[in-house]
Short mmCIF file of N, CA and C in Angstrom, two decimals:
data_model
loop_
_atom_site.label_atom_id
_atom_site.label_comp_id
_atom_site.label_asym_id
_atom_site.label_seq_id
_atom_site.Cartn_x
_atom_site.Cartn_y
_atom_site.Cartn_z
N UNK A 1 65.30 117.93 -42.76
CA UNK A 1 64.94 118.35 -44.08
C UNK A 1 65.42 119.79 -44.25
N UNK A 2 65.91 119.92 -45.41
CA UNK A 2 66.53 121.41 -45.35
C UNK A 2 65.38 122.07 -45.45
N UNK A 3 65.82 123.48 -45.73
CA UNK A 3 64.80 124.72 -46.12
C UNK A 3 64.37 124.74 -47.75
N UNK A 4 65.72 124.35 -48.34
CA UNK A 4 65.16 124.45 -50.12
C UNK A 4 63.80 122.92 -50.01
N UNK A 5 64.30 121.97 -49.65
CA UNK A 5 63.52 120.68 -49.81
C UNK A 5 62.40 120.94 -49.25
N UNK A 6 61.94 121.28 -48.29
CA UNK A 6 60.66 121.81 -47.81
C UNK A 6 59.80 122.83 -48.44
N UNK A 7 61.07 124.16 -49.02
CA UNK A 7 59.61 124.34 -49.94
C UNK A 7 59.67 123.91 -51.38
N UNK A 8 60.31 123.28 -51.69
CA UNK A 8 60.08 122.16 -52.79
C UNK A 8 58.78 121.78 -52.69
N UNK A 9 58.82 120.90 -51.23
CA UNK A 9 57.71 119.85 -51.07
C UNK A 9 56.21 120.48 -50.86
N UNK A 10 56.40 121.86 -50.13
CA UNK A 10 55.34 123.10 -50.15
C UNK A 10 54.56 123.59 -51.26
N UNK A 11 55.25 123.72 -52.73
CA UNK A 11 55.16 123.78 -53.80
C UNK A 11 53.97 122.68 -54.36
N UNK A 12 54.40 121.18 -54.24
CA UNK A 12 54.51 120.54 -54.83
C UNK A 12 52.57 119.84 -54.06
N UNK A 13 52.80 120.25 -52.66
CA UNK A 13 51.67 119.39 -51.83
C UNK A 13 50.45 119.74 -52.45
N UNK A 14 49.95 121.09 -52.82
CA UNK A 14 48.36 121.10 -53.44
C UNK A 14 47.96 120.75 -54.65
N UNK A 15 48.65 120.52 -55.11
CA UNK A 15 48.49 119.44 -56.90
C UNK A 15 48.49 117.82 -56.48
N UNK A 16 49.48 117.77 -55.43
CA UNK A 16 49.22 116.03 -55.12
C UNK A 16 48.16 116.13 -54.47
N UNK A 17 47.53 117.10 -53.29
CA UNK A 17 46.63 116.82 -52.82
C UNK A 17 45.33 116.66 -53.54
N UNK A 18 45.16 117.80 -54.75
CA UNK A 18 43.92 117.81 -55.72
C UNK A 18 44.29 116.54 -57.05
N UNK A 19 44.97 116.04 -56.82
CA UNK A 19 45.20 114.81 -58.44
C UNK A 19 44.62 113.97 -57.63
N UNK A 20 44.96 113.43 -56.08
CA UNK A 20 44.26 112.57 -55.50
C UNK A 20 42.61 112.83 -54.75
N UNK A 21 42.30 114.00 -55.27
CA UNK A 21 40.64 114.30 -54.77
C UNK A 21 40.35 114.25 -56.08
N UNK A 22 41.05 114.24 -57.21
CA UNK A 22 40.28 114.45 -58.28
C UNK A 22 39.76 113.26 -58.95
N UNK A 23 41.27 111.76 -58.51
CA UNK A 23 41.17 110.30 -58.60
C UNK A 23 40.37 110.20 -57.83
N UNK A 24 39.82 110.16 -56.62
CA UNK A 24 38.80 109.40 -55.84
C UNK A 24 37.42 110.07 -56.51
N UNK A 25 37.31 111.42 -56.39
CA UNK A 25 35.65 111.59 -57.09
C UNK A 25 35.47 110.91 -58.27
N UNK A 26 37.10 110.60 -58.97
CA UNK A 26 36.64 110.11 -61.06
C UNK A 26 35.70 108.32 -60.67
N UNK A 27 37.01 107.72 -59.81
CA UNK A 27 36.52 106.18 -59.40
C UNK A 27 35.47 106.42 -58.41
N UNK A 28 34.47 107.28 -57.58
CA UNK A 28 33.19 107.20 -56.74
C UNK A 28 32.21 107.41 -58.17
N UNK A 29 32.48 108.42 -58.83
CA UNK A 29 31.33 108.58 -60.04
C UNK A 29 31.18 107.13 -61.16
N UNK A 30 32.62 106.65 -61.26
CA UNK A 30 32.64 106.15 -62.59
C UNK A 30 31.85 104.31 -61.75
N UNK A 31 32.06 104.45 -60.51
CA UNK A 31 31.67 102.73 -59.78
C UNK A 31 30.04 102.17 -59.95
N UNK A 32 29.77 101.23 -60.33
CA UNK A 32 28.15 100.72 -60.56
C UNK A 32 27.78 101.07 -58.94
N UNK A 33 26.37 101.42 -58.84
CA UNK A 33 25.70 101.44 -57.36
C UNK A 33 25.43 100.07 -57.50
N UNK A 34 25.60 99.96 -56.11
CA UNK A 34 25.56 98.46 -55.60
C UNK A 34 24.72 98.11 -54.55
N UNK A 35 23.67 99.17 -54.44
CA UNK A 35 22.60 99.28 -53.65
C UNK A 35 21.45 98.28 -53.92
N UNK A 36 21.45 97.78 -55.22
CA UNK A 36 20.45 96.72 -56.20
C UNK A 36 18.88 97.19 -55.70
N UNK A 37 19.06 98.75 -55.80
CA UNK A 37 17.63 99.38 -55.95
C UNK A 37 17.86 100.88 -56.42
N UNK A 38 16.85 101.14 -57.12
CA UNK A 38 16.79 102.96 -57.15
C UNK A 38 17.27 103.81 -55.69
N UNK A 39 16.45 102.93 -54.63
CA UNK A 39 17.11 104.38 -53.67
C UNK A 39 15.51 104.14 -52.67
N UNK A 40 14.47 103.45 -53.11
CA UNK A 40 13.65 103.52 -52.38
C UNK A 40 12.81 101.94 -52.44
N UNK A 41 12.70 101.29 -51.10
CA UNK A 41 12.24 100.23 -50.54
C UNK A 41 10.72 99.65 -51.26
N UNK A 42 10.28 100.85 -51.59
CA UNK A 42 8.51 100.56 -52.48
C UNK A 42 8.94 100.61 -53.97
N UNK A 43 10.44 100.95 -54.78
CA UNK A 43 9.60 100.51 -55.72
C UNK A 43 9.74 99.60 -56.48
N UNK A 44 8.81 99.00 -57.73
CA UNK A 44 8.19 97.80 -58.48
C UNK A 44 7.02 97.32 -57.50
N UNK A 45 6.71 97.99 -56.22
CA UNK A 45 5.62 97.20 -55.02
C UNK A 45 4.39 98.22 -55.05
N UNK A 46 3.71 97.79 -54.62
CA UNK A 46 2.50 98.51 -54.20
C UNK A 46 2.55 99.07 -53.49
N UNK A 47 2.06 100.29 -53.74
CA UNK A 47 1.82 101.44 -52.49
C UNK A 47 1.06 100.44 -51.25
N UNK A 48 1.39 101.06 -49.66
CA UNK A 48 0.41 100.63 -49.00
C UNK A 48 -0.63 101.61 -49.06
N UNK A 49 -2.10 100.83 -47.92
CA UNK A 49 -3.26 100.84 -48.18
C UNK A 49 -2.87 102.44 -47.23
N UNK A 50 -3.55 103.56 -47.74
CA UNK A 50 -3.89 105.10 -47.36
C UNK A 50 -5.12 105.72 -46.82
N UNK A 51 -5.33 106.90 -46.58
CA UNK A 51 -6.50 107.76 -46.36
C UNK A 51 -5.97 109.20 -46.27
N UNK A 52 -6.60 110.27 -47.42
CA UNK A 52 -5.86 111.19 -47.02
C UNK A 52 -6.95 112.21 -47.08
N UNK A 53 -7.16 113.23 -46.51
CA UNK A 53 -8.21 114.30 -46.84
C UNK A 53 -7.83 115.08 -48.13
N UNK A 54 -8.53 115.42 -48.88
CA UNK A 54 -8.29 116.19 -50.44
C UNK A 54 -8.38 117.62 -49.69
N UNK A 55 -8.30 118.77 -50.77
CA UNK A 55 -8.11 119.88 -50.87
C UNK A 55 -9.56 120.34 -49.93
N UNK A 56 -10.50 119.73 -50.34
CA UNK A 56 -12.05 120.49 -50.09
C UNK A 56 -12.53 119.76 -48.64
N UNK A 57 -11.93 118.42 -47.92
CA UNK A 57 -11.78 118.14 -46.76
C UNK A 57 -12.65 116.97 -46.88
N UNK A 58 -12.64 116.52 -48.17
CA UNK A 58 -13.12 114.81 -48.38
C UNK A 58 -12.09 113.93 -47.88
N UNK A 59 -12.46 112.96 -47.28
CA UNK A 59 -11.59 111.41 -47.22
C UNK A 59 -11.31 110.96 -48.49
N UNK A 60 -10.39 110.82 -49.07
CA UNK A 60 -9.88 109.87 -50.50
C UNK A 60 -9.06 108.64 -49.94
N UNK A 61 -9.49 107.76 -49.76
CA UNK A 61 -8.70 106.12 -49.62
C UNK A 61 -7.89 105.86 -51.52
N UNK A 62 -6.65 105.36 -51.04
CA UNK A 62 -6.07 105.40 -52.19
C UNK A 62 -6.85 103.85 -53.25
N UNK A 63 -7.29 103.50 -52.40
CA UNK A 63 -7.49 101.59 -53.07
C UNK A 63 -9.14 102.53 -53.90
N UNK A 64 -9.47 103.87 -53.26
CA UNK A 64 -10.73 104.52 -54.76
C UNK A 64 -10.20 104.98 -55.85
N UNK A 65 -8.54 104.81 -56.34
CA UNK A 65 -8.17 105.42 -57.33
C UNK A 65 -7.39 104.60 -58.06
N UNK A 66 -7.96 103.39 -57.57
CA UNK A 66 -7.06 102.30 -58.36
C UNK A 66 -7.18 102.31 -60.21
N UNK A 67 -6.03 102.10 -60.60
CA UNK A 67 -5.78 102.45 -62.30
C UNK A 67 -5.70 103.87 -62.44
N UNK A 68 -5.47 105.09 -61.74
CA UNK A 68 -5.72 106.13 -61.84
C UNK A 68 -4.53 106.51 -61.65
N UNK A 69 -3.49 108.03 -62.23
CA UNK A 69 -2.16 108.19 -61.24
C UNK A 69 -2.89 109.00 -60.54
N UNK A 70 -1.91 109.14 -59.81
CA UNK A 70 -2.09 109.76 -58.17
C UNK A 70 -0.48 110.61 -57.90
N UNK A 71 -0.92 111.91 -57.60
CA UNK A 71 0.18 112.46 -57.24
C UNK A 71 -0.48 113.42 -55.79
N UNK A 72 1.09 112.03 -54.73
CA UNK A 72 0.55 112.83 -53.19
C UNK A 72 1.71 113.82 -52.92
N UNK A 73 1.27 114.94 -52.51
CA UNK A 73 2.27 116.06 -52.34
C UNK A 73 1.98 116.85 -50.55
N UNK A 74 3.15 116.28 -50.34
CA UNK A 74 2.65 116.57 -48.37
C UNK A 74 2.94 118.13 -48.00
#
């Protein structure tokens, strides 16, 4: 390969390299997830059965707050 053709091709390599990072992120964003869930195993299911101590150092079982929301923050 000569010297002009090389840096031709020197020139030319970081635009091909970024058109083809720029095609793979467009087709990873633009593809349906195919996971056939949000991302987590519980949900549409029931929480399982719990026990957690509250702020003041009571036992709260989650099945005492049934119909209630509940936000657990670890």
């Amino acid at each position: 390969m000569s010297g002009r053709a090389l840096a031709n091709w020197c020139r030319w390599l970081p635009q091909v390299v970024a058109a083809v990072l720029v095609t793979v992120l467009i087709a990873a964003l633009l593809r349906p997830d195919r996971s056939g869930g949000v991302g987590n195993p519980l949900v549409d299911k029931p929480a399982p059965a719990f026990a957690l101590r509250s702020l003041d150092g009571v036992e709260v079982e989650l099945a005492s707050l049934k119909g209630r929301p509940v936000v657990v923050k670890s």
